[in-house]
Coordinates of C-alpha atoms and ligand atoms in Angstrom, one line a residue:
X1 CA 17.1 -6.7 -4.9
X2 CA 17.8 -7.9 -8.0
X3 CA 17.9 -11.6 -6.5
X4 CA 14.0 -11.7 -4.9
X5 CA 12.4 -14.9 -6.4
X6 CA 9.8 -15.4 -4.0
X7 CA 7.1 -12.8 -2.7
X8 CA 4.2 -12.8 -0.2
X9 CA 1.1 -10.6 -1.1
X10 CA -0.8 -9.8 2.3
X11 CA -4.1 -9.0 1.2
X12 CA -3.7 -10.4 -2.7
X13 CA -7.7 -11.0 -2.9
X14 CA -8.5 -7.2 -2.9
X15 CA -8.5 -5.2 -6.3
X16 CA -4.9 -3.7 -5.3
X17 CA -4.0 -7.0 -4.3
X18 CA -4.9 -8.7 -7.6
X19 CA -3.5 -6.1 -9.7
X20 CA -0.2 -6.5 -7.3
X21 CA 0.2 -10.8 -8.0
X22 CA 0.1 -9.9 -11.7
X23 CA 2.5 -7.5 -12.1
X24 CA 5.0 -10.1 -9.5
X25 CA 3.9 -13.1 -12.1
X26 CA 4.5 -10.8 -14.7
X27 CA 8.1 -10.1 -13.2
X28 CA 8.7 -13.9 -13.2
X29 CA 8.5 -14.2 -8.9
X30 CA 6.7 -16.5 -7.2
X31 CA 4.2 -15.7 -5.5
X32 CA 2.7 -16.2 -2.0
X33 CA -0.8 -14.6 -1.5
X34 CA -2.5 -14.6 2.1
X35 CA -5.9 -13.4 2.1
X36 CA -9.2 -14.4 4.5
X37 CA -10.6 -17.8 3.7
X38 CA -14.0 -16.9 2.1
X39 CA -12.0 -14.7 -0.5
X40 CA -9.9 -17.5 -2.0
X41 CA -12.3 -17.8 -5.0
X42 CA -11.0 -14.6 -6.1
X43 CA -8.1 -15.5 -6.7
X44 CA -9.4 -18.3 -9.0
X45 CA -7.7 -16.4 -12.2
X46 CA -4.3 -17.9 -10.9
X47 CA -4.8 -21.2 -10.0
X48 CA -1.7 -23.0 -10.2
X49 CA 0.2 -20.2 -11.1
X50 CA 0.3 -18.8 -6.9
X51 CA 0.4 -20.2 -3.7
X52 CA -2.4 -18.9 -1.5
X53 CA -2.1 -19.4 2.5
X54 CA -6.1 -18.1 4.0
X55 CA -6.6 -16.7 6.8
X56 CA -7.1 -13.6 8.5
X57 CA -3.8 -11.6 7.4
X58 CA -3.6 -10.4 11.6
X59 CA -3.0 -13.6 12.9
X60 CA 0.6 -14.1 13.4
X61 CA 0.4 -17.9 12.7
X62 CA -0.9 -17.5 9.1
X63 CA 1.1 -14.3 8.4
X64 CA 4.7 -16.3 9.8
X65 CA 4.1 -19.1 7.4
X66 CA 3.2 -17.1 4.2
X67 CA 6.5 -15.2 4.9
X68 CA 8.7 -18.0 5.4
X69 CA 11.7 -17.7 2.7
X70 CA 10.1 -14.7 1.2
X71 CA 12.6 -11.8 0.0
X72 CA 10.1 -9.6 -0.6
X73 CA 6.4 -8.7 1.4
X74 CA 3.6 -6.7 0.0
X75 CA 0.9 -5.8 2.3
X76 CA -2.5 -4.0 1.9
X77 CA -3.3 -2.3 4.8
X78 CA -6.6 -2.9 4.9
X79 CA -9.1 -0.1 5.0
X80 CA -12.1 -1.9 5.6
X81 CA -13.2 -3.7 9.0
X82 CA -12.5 -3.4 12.6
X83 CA -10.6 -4.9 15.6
X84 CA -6.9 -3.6 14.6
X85 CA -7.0 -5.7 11.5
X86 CA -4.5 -3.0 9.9
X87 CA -2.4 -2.9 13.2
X88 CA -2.6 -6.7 13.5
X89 CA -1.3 -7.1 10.3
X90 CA 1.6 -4.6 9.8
X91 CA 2.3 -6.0 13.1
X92 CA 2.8 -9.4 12.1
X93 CA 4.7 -8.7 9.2
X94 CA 7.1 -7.0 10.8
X95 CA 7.5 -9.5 13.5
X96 CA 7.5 -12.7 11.2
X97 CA 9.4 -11.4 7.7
X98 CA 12.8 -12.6 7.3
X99 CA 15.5 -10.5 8.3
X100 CA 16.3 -8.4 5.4
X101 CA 13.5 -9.2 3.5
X102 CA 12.1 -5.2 1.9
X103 CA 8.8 -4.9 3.1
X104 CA 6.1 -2.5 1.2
X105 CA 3.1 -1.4 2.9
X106 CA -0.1 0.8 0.9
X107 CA -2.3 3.3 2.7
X108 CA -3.5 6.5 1.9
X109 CA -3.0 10.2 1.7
X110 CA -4.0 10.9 5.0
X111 CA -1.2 9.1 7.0
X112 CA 0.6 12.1 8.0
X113 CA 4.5 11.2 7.3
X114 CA 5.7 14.0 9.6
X115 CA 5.0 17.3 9.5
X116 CA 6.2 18.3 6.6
X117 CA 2.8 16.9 5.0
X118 CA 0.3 19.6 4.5
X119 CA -3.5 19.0 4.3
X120 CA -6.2 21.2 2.9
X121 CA -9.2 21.7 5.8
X122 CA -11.4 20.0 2.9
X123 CA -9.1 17.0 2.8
X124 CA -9.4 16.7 6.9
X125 CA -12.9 17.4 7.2
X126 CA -13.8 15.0 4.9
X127 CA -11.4 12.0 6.5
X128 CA -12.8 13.0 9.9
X129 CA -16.6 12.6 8.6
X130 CA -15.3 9.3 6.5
X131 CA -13.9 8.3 9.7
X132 CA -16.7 9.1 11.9
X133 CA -19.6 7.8 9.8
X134 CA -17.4 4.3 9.5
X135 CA -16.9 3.7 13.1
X136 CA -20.6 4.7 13.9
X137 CA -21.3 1.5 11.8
X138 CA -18.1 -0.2 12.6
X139 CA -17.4 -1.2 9.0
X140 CA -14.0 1.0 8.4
X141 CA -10.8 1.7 11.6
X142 CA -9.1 4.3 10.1
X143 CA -7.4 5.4 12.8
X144 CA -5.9 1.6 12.8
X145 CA -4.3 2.2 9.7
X146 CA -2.7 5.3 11.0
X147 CA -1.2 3.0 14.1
X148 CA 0.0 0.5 11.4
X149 CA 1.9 3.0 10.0
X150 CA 3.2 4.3 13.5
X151 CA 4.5 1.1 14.2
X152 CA 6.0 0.7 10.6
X153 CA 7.6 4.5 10.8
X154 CA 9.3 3.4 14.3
X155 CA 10.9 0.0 12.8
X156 CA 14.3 -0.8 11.8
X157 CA 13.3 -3.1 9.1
X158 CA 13.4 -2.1 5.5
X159 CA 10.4 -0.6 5.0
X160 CA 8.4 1.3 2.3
X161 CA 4.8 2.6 3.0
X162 CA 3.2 3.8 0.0
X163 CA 0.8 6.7 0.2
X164 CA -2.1 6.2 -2.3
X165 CA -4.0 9.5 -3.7
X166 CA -7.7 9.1 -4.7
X167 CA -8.0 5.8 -7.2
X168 CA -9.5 5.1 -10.8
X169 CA -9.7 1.7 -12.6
X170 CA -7.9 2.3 -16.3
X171 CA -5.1 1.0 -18.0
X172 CA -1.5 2.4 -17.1
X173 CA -0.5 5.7 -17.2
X174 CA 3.0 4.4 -16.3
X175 CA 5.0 4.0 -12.8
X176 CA 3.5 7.0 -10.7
X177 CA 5.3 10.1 -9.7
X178 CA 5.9 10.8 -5.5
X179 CA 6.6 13.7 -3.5
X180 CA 7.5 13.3 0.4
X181 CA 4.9 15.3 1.4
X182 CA 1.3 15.6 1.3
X183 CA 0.6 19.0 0.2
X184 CA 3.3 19.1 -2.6
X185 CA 1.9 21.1 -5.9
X186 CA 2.7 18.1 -8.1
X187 CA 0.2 16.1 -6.5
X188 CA -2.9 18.5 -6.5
X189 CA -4.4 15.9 -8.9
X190 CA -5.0 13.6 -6.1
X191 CA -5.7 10.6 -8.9
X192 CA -4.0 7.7 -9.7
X193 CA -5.2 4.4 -11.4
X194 CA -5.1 1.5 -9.2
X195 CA -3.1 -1.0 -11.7
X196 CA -0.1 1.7 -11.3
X197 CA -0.3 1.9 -7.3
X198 CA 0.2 -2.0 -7.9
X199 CA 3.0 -0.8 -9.9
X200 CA 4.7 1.4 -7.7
X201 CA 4.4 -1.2 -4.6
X202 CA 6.4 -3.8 -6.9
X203 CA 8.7 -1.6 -8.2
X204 CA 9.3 -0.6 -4.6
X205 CA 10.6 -3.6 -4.1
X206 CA 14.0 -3.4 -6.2
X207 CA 14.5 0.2 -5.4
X208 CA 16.3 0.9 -2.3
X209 CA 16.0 4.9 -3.1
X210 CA 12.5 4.2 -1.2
X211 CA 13.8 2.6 1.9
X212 CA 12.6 4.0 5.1
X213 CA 10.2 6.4 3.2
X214 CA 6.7 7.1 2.7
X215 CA 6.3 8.2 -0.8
X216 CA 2.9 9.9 -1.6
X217 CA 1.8 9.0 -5.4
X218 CA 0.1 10.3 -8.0
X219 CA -0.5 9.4 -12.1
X220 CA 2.0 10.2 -14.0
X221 CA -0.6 11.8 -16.3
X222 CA -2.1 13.5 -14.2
X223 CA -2.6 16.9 -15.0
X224 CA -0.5 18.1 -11.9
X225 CA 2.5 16.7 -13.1
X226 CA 2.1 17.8 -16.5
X227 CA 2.4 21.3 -15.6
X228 CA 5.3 20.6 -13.3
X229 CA 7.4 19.1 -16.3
X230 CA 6.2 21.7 -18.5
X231 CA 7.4 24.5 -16.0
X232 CA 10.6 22.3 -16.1
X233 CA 10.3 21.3 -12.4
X234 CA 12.0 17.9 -11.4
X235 CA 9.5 15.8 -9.8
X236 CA 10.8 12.5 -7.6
X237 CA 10.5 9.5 -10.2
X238 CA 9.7 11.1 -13.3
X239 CA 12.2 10.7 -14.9
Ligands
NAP1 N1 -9.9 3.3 -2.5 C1 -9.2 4.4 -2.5 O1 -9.6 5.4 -3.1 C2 -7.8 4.5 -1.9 C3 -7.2 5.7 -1.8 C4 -5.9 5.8 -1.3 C5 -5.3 4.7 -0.8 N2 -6.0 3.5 -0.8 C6 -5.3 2.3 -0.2 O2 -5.2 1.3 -1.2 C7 -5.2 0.0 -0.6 C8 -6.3 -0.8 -1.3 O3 -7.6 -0.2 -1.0 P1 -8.8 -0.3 -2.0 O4 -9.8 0.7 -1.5 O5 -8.3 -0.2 -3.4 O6 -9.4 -1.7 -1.7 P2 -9.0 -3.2 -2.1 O7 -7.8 -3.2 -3.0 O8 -10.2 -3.9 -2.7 O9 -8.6 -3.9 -0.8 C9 -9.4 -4.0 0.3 C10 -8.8 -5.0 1.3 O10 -9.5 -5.0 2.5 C11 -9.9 -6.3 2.8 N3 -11.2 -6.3 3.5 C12 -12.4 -5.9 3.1 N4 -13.3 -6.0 4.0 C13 -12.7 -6.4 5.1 C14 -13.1 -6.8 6.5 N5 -14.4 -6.6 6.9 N6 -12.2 -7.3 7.3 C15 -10.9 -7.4 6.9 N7 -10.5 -7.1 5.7 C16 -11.3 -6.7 4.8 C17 -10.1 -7.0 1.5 O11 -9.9 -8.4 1.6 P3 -11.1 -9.4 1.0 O12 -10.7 -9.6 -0.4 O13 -10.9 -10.6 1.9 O14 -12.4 -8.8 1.2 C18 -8.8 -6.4 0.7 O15 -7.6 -7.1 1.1 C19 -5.4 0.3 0.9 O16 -4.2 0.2 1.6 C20 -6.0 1.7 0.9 O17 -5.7 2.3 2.1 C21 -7.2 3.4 -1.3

C-alpha cells in the first residue's frame, strides 16, 4: 500500500500506541490518533505534528470520524477496562473504515487463531487466573478481547490481528519474527520488546502477505529463533 498517506491510531495514548505514531511519523504518514479524553496529555510529545480525535475509542461517532479518508487503521485492543470496550471498538472500526482501507488489530498470545494454536496447561492456567482475578475486580474483559477478534476473524475486510508474546521495554531488536500458530518452537521465547510490536503493526500495513491472518510474534533476538536459524530452519519473516 505503497500509497497510504494518512493513518488513524485507535488507542495512540497507550505505550504500544505511542511507540506506533512514531514509527507512522517516522514513515512520513499522517497521522490520526483517537484515544479517551483524559489521556490527551500524553500525547503532548507530538503536538502539532498529529491530529488527535478524544473519546472513548467504542463509540461509533468518534471512531467514524477519526477514520474518515484514512488508508490505513491501527487499533489497540484494549486489555484493560470493562463493558466491551475491546468489542466496541474492533466493532466500530470495522463498521466505519473506508472500504479498502488495511486494518491492523494487537492482542495477545492467548487469542486462539484456530486450532492449529497449541497452549501449554501453564500458559492457560495462568490466563484463566489473570482472567478471573480481573473480572472479580472488574478492571481487565479478557474474554472481550477474544469476541473482538471473533468478529474481526469473520469479516471480509482486510484485516491483520497481530498476536503479541510477553513484552519488554528496550531498544529494537528489529521487525519481529511470526509463526501461525501458538505453540510453534520458534516462539518458546515468548518475549518481544514493545517498540518492535509497534513495528510489526506498521509494517503490517504495506504487507499484504499478512492479510486475513493472525501472525503470533516474537523478537527477532530472541533466543528461540536463534536456534531455529542456526538449525537452518526458515522461520516466517526472518529473512
Ligand atoms: N502487556 C503485555 O505483556 C502484552 C502481551 C501481549 C499482547 N499485548 C497487547 O498489546 C497491546 C498493548 O497492551 P499494553 O499492555 O502494552 O498496554 P498499552 O500499550 O499501555 O495500552 C493500553 C491501552 O488500554 C487503554 N486503557 C487502559 N485502561 C483503560 C480503561 N479502564 N478503559 C479503557 N481503556 C483503557 C489505554 O488507554 P489510555 O491511554 O486512555 O489509558 C491504552 O490504549 C494490547 O492489545 C495487548 O493485548 C500486551
Amino acid at each position: 500500500m505503497s500509497s497510504t498517506t494518512k493513518v488513524c491510531i485507535v488507542g495512540a495514548s497507550g505505550k504500544l500506541g505511542q511507540y506506533m505514531v512514531e514509527h507512522a511519523l517516522e514513515r512520513g504518514y499522517e497521522v490520526v490518533g483517537v484515544c479517551r479524553e483524559r489521556s490527551v496529555p500524553k500525547l503532548d510529545r507530538f503536538a502539532g505534528r498529529i491530529t488527535i480525535v478524544p473519546g472513548p475509542t467504542n463509540d461509533p461517532d468518534v471512531i467514524r470520524r477519526a477514520v474518515a479518508g484514512c488508508d490505513g487503521v491501527l487499533t489497540v485492543l484494549a486489555p484493560w477496562g470493562v463493558q466491551q470496550y475491546s468489542s466496541g471498538t474492533a466493532q466500530a472500526v470495522l463498521d466505519h473504515a473506508e472500504p479498502g482501507a488495511r486494518l491492523v488489530f494487537s492482542c495477545g498470545w492467548h487469542v486462539a487463531r484456530d486450532d492449529q494454536d497449541r497452549y501449554t496447561r501453564r500458559f492457560l492456567a495462568t490466563v484463566r487466573l489473570v482472567a478471573w482475578l480481573a473480572k472479580a475486580v472488574r478492571a481487565v474483559e479478557i474474554d472481550d478481547q477474544v469476541e473482538a477478534c471473533r468478529r474481526i476473524f469473520a469479516s471480509d475486510r482486510r484485516w491483520t490481528v497481530v498476536r503479541g508474546s510477553d513484552l519488554e521495554e528496550g531498544p529494537s531488536q528489529g521487525l519481529p519474527v511470526w509463526s501461525r500458530h501458538v505453540g510453534d518452537p520458534v516462539l518458546a521465547s515468548n518475549l518481544t520488546r514493545r517498540l518492535d510490536f509497534a513495528l510489526f503493526m506498521v509494517a503490517a500495513l504495506t504487507d499484504d502477505t499478512v492479510i486475513h491472518e493472525a501472525p503470533a510474534i516474537v523478537g527477532r533476538q530472541a533466543p528461540s529463533v536463534l536456534a531455529h536459524q542456526q538449525g537452518g530452519t526458515e522461520v516466517e519473516g526472518a529473512s
